[in-house]
CSV table of N, CA and C in Angstrom, one decimal:
chain,number,residue,atom,x,y,z
A,255,MET,N,-68.9,-35.6,28.3
A,255,MET,CA,-67.6,-35.8,27.6
A,255,MET,C,-66.9,-37.1,28.0
A,256,ALA,N,-67.6,-38.0,28.7
A,256,ALA,CA,-67.0,-39.3,29.0
A,256,ALA,C,-66.8,-40.1,27.7
A,257,GLN,N,-67.6,-39.9,26.7
A,257,GLN,CA,-67.4,-40.7,25.5
A,257,GLN,C,-66.1,-40.3,24.8
A,258,ALA,N,-65.7,-39.1,25.0
A,258,ALA,CA,-64.4,-38.6,24.3
A,258,ALA,C,-63.2,-39.3,24.9
A,259,ALA,N,-63.3,-39.7,26.2
A,259,ALA,CA,-62.2,-40.3,26.8
A,259,ALA,C,-62.1,-41.8,26.6
A,260,ARG,N,-63.2,-42.3,26.1
A,260,ARG,CA,-63.3,-43.8,25.8
A,260,ARG,C,-62.5,-44.1,24.6
A,261,PRO,N,-61.5,-45.0,24.6
A,261,PRO,CA,-60.8,-45.4,23.4
A,261,PRO,C,-61.7,-46.2,22.5
A,262,HIS,N,-61.5,-46.0,21.2
A,262,HIS,CA,-62.3,-46.8,20.2
A,262,HIS,C,-61.4,-47.9,19.7
A,263,HIS,N,-61.9,-49.1,19.8
A,263,HIS,CA,-61.1,-50.3,19.4
A,263,HIS,C,-61.9,-50.9,18.2
A,264,GLY,N,-61.2,-51.3,17.2
A,264,GLY,CA,-61.8,-52.0,16.1
A,264,GLY,C,-60.9,-51.9,14.9
A,265,LEU,N,-61.3,-52.7,13.9
A,265,LEU,CA,-60.4,-52.8,12.8
A,265,LEU,C,-60.4,-51.5,12.0
A,266,LEU,N,-61.5,-50.8,11.9
A,266,LEU,CA,-61.6,-49.6,11.1
A,266,LEU,C,-61.8,-48.4,11.9
A,267,SER,N,-61.4,-48.4,13.2
A,267,SER,CA,-61.7,-47.3,14.1
A,267,SER,C,-60.9,-46.0,13.7
A,268,PHE,N,-59.9,-46.2,12.9
A,268,PHE,CA,-59.1,-45.0,12.5
A,268,PHE,C,-59.9,-44.2,11.4
A,269,LEU,N,-60.9,-44.8,10.8
A,269,LEU,CA,-61.7,-44.0,9.9
A,269,LEU,C,-62.8,-43.2,10.5
A,270,ASP,N,-63.2,-43.6,11.7
A,270,ASP,CA,-64.2,-42.9,12.5
A,270,ASP,C,-63.6,-41.8,13.4
A,271,THR,N,-63.1,-40.8,12.8
A,271,THR,CA,-62.4,-39.8,13.6
A,271,THR,C,-63.3,-38.9,14.4
A,272,ASP,N,-64.6,-38.9,14.1
A,272,ASP,CA,-65.6,-38.1,14.9
A,272,ASP,C,-66.1,-38.9,16.1
A,273,GLY,N,-65.7,-40.2,16.3
A,273,GLY,CA,-66.1,-40.9,17.4
A,273,GLY,C,-67.4,-41.7,17.2
A,274,LYS,N,-68.1,-41.6,16.1
A,274,LYS,CA,-69.3,-42.3,15.8
A,274,LYS,C,-69.0,-43.4,14.8
A,275,PRO,N,-69.7,-44.5,14.8
A,275,PRO,CA,-69.5,-45.5,13.8
A,275,PRO,C,-70.2,-45.1,12.5
A,276,HIS,N,-69.5,-45.5,11.4
A,276,HIS,CA,-70.1,-45.2,10.1
A,276,HIS,C,-69.9,-46.5,9.3
A,277,PRO,N,-70.6,-47.6,9.5
A,277,PRO,CA,-70.4,-48.8,8.8
A,277,PRO,C,-70.5,-48.8,7.3
A,278,VAL,N,-71.5,-48.1,6.8
A,278,VAL,CA,-71.8,-48.0,5.4
A,278,VAL,C,-70.6,-47.2,4.7
A,279,GLN,N,-70.3,-46.1,5.2
A,279,GLN,CA,-69.2,-45.3,4.6
A,279,GLN,C,-67.9,-46.0,4.7
A,280,ASN,N,-67.6,-46.7,5.8
A,280,ASN,CA,-66.4,-47.4,5.9
A,280,ASN,C,-66.3,-48.6,4.9
A,281,ALA,N,-67.5,-49.2,4.7
A,281,ALA,CA,-67.5,-50.3,3.7
A,281,ALA,C,-67.2,-49.8,2.3
A,282,PHE,N,-67.8,-48.6,2.0
A,282,PHE,CA,-67.5,-48.0,0.7
A,282,PHE,C,-66.0,-47.7,0.5
A,283,ALA,N,-65.4,-47.2,1.6
A,283,ALA,CA,-64.0,-46.8,1.5
A,283,ALA,C,-63.1,-48.0,1.4
A,284,VAL,N,-63.3,-49.0,2.1
A,284,VAL,CA,-62.5,-50.2,2.1
A,284,VAL,C,-62.7,-50.9,0.7
A,285,THR,N,-64.0,-51.0,0.3
A,285,THR,CA,-64.3,-51.7,-1.0
A,285,THR,C,-63.6,-50.9,-2.1
A,286,THR,N,-63.6,-49.6,-2.1
A,286,THR,CA,-63.0,-48.8,-3.2
A,286,THR,C,-61.5,-49.0,-3.2
A,287,LEU,N,-60.9,-49.1,-2.0
A,287,LEU,CA,-59.5,-49.3,-1.9
A,287,LEU,C,-59.1,-50.7,-2.4
A,288,VAL,N,-59.8,-51.7,-2.1
A,288,VAL,CA,-59.5,-53.1,-2.5
A,288,VAL,C,-59.7,-53.2,-4.1
A,289,ILE,N,-60.8,-52.7,-4.6
A,289,ILE,CA,-61.1,-52.8,-6.0
A,289,ILE,C,-60.0,-51.9,-6.8
A,290,GLY,N,-59.7,-50.8,-6.2
A,290,GLY,CA,-58.6,-49.9,-6.9
A,290,GLY,C,-57.3,-50.6,-6.9
A,291,ALA,N,-56.9,-51.3,-5.8
A,291,ALA,CA,-55.7,-52.1,-5.8
A,291,ALA,C,-55.7,-53.2,-6.9
A,292,ILE,N,-56.8,-53.9,-7.0
A,292,ILE,CA,-56.9,-55.0,-8.0
A,292,ILE,C,-56.8,-54.4,-9.4
A,293,ALA,N,-57.5,-53.3,-9.6
A,293,ALA,CA,-57.4,-52.6,-11.0
A,293,ALA,C,-56.0,-52.1,-11.3
A,294,PHE,N,-55.3,-51.6,-10.3
A,294,PHE,CA,-54.0,-51.0,-10.5
A,294,PHE,C,-53.0,-52.1,-10.8
A,295,VAL,N,-53.1,-53.2,-10.0
A,295,VAL,CA,-52.1,-54.3,-10.2
A,295,VAL,C,-52.3,-55.0,-11.6
A,296,THR,N,-53.6,-55.3,-11.9
A,296,THR,CA,-53.9,-56.0,-13.2
A,296,THR,C,-53.6,-55.1,-14.4
A,297,ALA,N,-53.6,-53.8,-14.2
A,297,ALA,CA,-53.4,-52.9,-15.3
A,297,ALA,C,-51.9,-53.0,-15.9
A,298,HIS,N,-51.0,-53.6,-15.1
A,298,HIS,CA,-49.7,-53.7,-15.6
A,298,HIS,C,-49.4,-55.0,-16.4
A,299,PHE,N,-50.5,-55.7,-16.6
A,299,PHE,CA,-50.4,-56.9,-17.5
A,299,PHE,C,-51.4,-56.7,-18.6
A,300,THR,N,-50.8,-56.6,-19.9
A,300,THR,CA,-51.7,-56.2,-21.0
A,300,THR,C,-52.8,-57.2,-21.3
A,301,GLN,N,-52.5,-58.5,-21.0
A,301,GLN,CA,-53.5,-59.5,-21.3
A,301,GLN,C,-54.7,-59.5,-20.3
A,302,LEU,N,-54.6,-58.8,-19.2
A,302,LEU,CA,-55.6,-58.6,-18.2
A,302,LEU,C,-56.4,-57.3,-18.3
A,303,HIS,N,-56.5,-56.8,-19.5
A,303,HIS,CA,-57.1,-55.5,-19.7
A,303,HIS,C,-58.6,-55.5,-19.4
A,304,LEU,N,-59.3,-56.7,-19.6
A,304,LEU,CA,-60.7,-56.8,-19.2
A,304,LEU,C,-60.9,-56.6,-17.7
A,305,VAL,N,-60.0,-57.3,-16.9
A,305,VAL,CA,-60.1,-57.2,-15.5
A,305,VAL,C,-59.8,-55.8,-15.0
A,306,SER,N,-58.8,-55.2,-15.5
A,306,SER,CA,-58.4,-53.9,-15.0
A,306,SER,C,-59.4,-52.8,-15.4
A,307,SER,N,-59.9,-52.9,-16.6
A,307,SER,CA,-60.8,-51.9,-17.1
A,307,SER,C,-62.2,-52.0,-16.3
A,308,TRP,N,-62.7,-53.2,-16.2
A,308,TRP,CA,-64.0,-53.3,-15.5
A,308,TRP,C,-63.8,-53.0,-14.0
A,309,THR,N,-62.8,-53.5,-13.3
A,309,THR,CA,-62.6,-53.2,-11.9
A,309,THR,C,-62.3,-51.8,-11.7
A,310,GLY,N,-61.6,-51.2,-12.6
A,310,GLY,CA,-61.4,-49.7,-12.5
A,310,GLY,C,-62.6,-48.9,-12.6
A,311,LEU,N,-63.5,-49.3,-13.5
A,311,LEU,CA,-64.8,-48.6,-13.7
A,311,LEU,C,-65.7,-48.8,-12.4
A,312,VAL,N,-65.7,-50.0,-11.9
A,312,VAL,CA,-66.5,-50.2,-10.7
A,312,VAL,C,-65.9,-49.5,-9.5
A,313,GLY,N,-64.6,-49.5,-9.4
A,313,GLY,CA,-63.9,-48.7,-8.4
A,313,GLY,C,-64.1,-47.2,-8.4
A,314,MET,N,-64.2,-46.7,-9.6
A,314,MET,CA,-64.4,-45.3,-9.7
A,314,MET,C,-65.9,-44.9,-9.4
A,315,ILE,N,-66.8,-45.8,-9.7
A,315,ILE,CA,-68.2,-45.6,-9.3
A,315,ILE,C,-68.4,-45.7,-7.8
A,316,THR,N,-67.9,-46.7,-7.2
A,316,THR,CA,-68.0,-46.9,-5.8
A,316,THR,C,-67.3,-45.8,-5.0
A,317,GLY,N,-66.2,-45.3,-5.5
A,317,GLY,CA,-65.4,-44.3,-4.9
A,317,GLY,C,-66.1,-42.9,-5.0
A,318,ALA,N,-66.7,-42.7,-6.1
A,318,ALA,CA,-67.5,-41.4,-6.3
A,318,ALA,C,-68.7,-41.4,-5.4
A,319,TRP,N,-69.4,-42.5,-5.3
A,319,TRP,CA,-70.5,-42.6,-4.4
A,319,TRP,C,-70.1,-42.5,-2.9
A,320,GLY,N,-69.0,-43.1,-2.6
A,320,GLY,CA,-68.4,-43.0,-1.3
A,320,GLY,C,-68.0,-41.6,-0.9
A,321,GLN,N,-67.5,-40.9,-1.8
A,321,GLN,CA,-67.2,-39.5,-1.6
A,321,GLN,C,-68.5,-38.7,-1.2
A,322,LEU,N,-69.6,-39.0,-1.9
A,322,LEU,CA,-70.8,-38.3,-1.7
A,322,LEU,C,-71.4,-38.5,-0.3
A,323,ILE,N,-71.2,-39.7,0.3
A,323,ILE,CA,-71.8,-40.1,1.5
A,323,ILE,C,-70.8,-40.1,2.7
A,324,SER,N,-69.5,-39.8,2.4
A,324,SER,CA,-68.5,-39.9,3.5
A,324,SER,C,-68.7,-38.9,4.6
A,325,ALA,N,-68.3,-39.3,5.8
A,325,ALA,CA,-68.6,-38.4,6.9
A,325,ALA,C,-67.3,-37.9,7.6
A,326,THR,N,-66.2,-38.6,7.4
A,326,THR,CA,-65.0,-38.1,8.1
A,326,THR,C,-63.8,-38.0,7.1
A,327,THR,N,-62.8,-37.3,7.6
A,327,THR,CA,-61.6,-37.1,6.7
A,327,THR,C,-60.9,-38.4,6.5
A,328,GLY,N,-60.8,-39.3,7.4
A,328,GLY,CA,-60.2,-40.6,7.2
A,328,GLY,C,-60.8,-41.4,6.1
A,329,GLU,N,-62.1,-41.4,6.0
A,329,GLU,CA,-62.8,-42.1,5.0
A,329,GLU,C,-62.5,-41.4,3.6
A,330,ARG,N,-62.5,-40.1,3.6
A,330,ARG,CA,-62.2,-39.4,2.3
A,330,ARG,C,-60.8,-39.7,1.9
A,331,PHE,N,-59.8,-39.8,2.8
A,331,PHE,CA,-58.5,-40.1,2.4
A,331,PHE,C,-58.4,-41.5,1.8
A,332,VAL,N,-59.0,-42.5,2.4
A,332,VAL,CA,-58.9,-43.9,1.8
A,332,VAL,C,-59.7,-43.9,0.5
A,333,LEU,N,-60.8,-43.2,0.4
A,333,LEU,CA,-61.5,-43.1,-0.9
A,333,LEU,C,-60.7,-42.5,-2.0
A,334,ILE,N,-60.0,-41.5,-1.7
A,334,ILE,CA,-59.2,-40.8,-2.8
A,334,ILE,C,-58.0,-41.7,-3.2
A,335,ILE,N,-57.4,-42.4,-2.3
A,335,ILE,CA,-56.3,-43.4,-2.7
A,335,ILE,C,-56.9,-44.5,-3.6
A,336,GLY,N,-58.1,-45.0,-3.2
A,336,GLY,CA,-58.7,-46.1,-4.0
A,336,GLY,C,-59.2,-45.6,-5.3
A,337,LEU,N,-59.7,-44.3,-5.3
A,337,LEU,CA,-60.2,-43.7,-6.6
A,337,LEU,C,-59.0,-43.5,-7.6
A,338,GLY,N,-57.9,-43.1,-7.1
A,338,GLY,CA,-56.8,-42.9,-7.9
A,338,GLY,C,-56.2,-44.2,-8.5
A,339,ALA,N,-56.2,-45.2,-7.7
A,339,ALA,CA,-55.7,-46.5,-8.2
A,339,ALA,C,-56.7,-47.1,-9.2
A,340,ALA,N,-58.0,-46.9,-8.9
A,340,ALA,CA,-59.0,-47.4,-9.8
A,340,ALA,C,-58.9,-46.7,-11.2
A,341,ALA,N,-58.7,-45.4,-11.1
A,341,ALA,CA,-58.7,-44.6,-12.3
A,341,ALA,C,-57.4,-45.0,-13.2
A,342,VAL,N,-56.3,-45.2,-12.5
A,342,VAL,CA,-55.1,-45.6,-13.3
A,342,VAL,C,-55.3,-47.0,-13.9
A,343,GLY,N,-55.9,-47.9,-13.1
A,343,GLY,CA,-56.2,-49.2,-13.7
A,343,GLY,C,-57.2,-49.2,-14.8
A,344,PHE,N,-58.3,-48.3,-14.7
A,344,PHE,CA,-59.2,-48.2,-15.7
A,344,PHE,C,-58.6,-47.6,-17.0
A,345,TYR,N,-57.9,-46.6,-16.9
A,345,TYR,CA,-57.3,-45.9,-18.1
A,345,TYR,C,-56.2,-46.8,-18.8
A,346,LEU,N,-55.4,-47.5,-18.0
A,346,LEU,CA,-54.4,-48.4,-18.6
A,346,LEU,C,-55.1,-49.6,-19.2
A,347,GLY,N,-56.2,-50.1,-18.6
A,347,GLY,CA,-57.0,-51.2,-19.1
A,347,GLY,C,-57.6,-50.8,-20.5
A,348,MET,N,-58.1,-49.5,-20.5
A,348,MET,CA,-58.7,-49.0,-21.8
A,348,MET,C,-57.6,-48.9,-22.8
A,349,ALA,N,-56.4,-48.5,-22.5
A,349,ALA,CA,-55.3,-48.3,-23.4
A,349,ALA,C,-54.9,-49.7,-24.0
A,350,HIS,N,-55.0,-50.7,-23.1
A,350,HIS,CA,-54.5,-52.1,-23.5
A,350,HIS,C,-55.6,-52.9,-24.3
A,351,GLY,N,-56.8,-52.4,-24.4
A,351,GLY,CA,-57.8,-53.2,-25.1
A,351,GLY,C,-59.2,-52.8,-24.8
A,352,GLY,N,-59.5,-52.2,-23.7
A,352,GLY,CA,-60.8,-51.7,-23.4
A,352,GLY,C,-61.7,-52.6,-22.6
A,353,LEU,N,-62.9,-52.2,-22.5
A,353,LEU,CA,-63.9,-53.0,-21.8
A,353,LEU,C,-64.3,-54.3,-22.5
A,354,PHE,N,-64.4,-54.2,-23.8
A,354,PHE,CA,-64.8,-55.4,-24.6
A,354,PHE,C,-63.8,-55.8,-25.6
A,355,GLY,N,-62.6,-55.4,-25.5
A,355,GLY,CA,-61.6,-55.6,-26.5
A,355,GLY,C,-61.3,-57.1,-26.8
A,356,GLY,N,-61.6,-57.5,-28.1
A,356,GLY,CA,-61.4,-58.9,-28.5
A,356,GLY,C,-62.5,-59.8,-28.2
A,357,VAL,N,-63.5,-59.4,-27.4
A,357,VAL,CA,-64.6,-60.3,-27.0
A,357,VAL,C,-65.8,-60.0,-27.9
A,358,LEU,N,-66.1,-58.8,-28.3
A,358,LEU,CA,-67.2,-58.5,-29.1
A,358,LEU,C,-66.7,-58.0,-30.5
A,359,GLY,N,-66.0,-58.9,-31.2
A,359,GLY,CA,-65.6,-58.5,-32.5
A,359,GLY,C,-64.2,-58.3,-32.6
């Protein structure tokens, strides 16, 4: 039980609530959160519908895969926040012009 008393230090140590490192799962969680934030912010500008719809789609895909491989509750929490932001960005981007709006015809 000596490992339980050892403090974990690191940038993403709050995601590893079981005490084991999960670099792949943490990367998916942080990537989904960043992509979701980009999609959410760009969705509020109608002329950026291509950026918001594509980043939202990528964010939803990475978030869904991250949910499948996640190991801790902290990772799942970050993934759900990122997934929600990516979904809002995707759907508003689709409403403003879609994935190919104005580019292909």
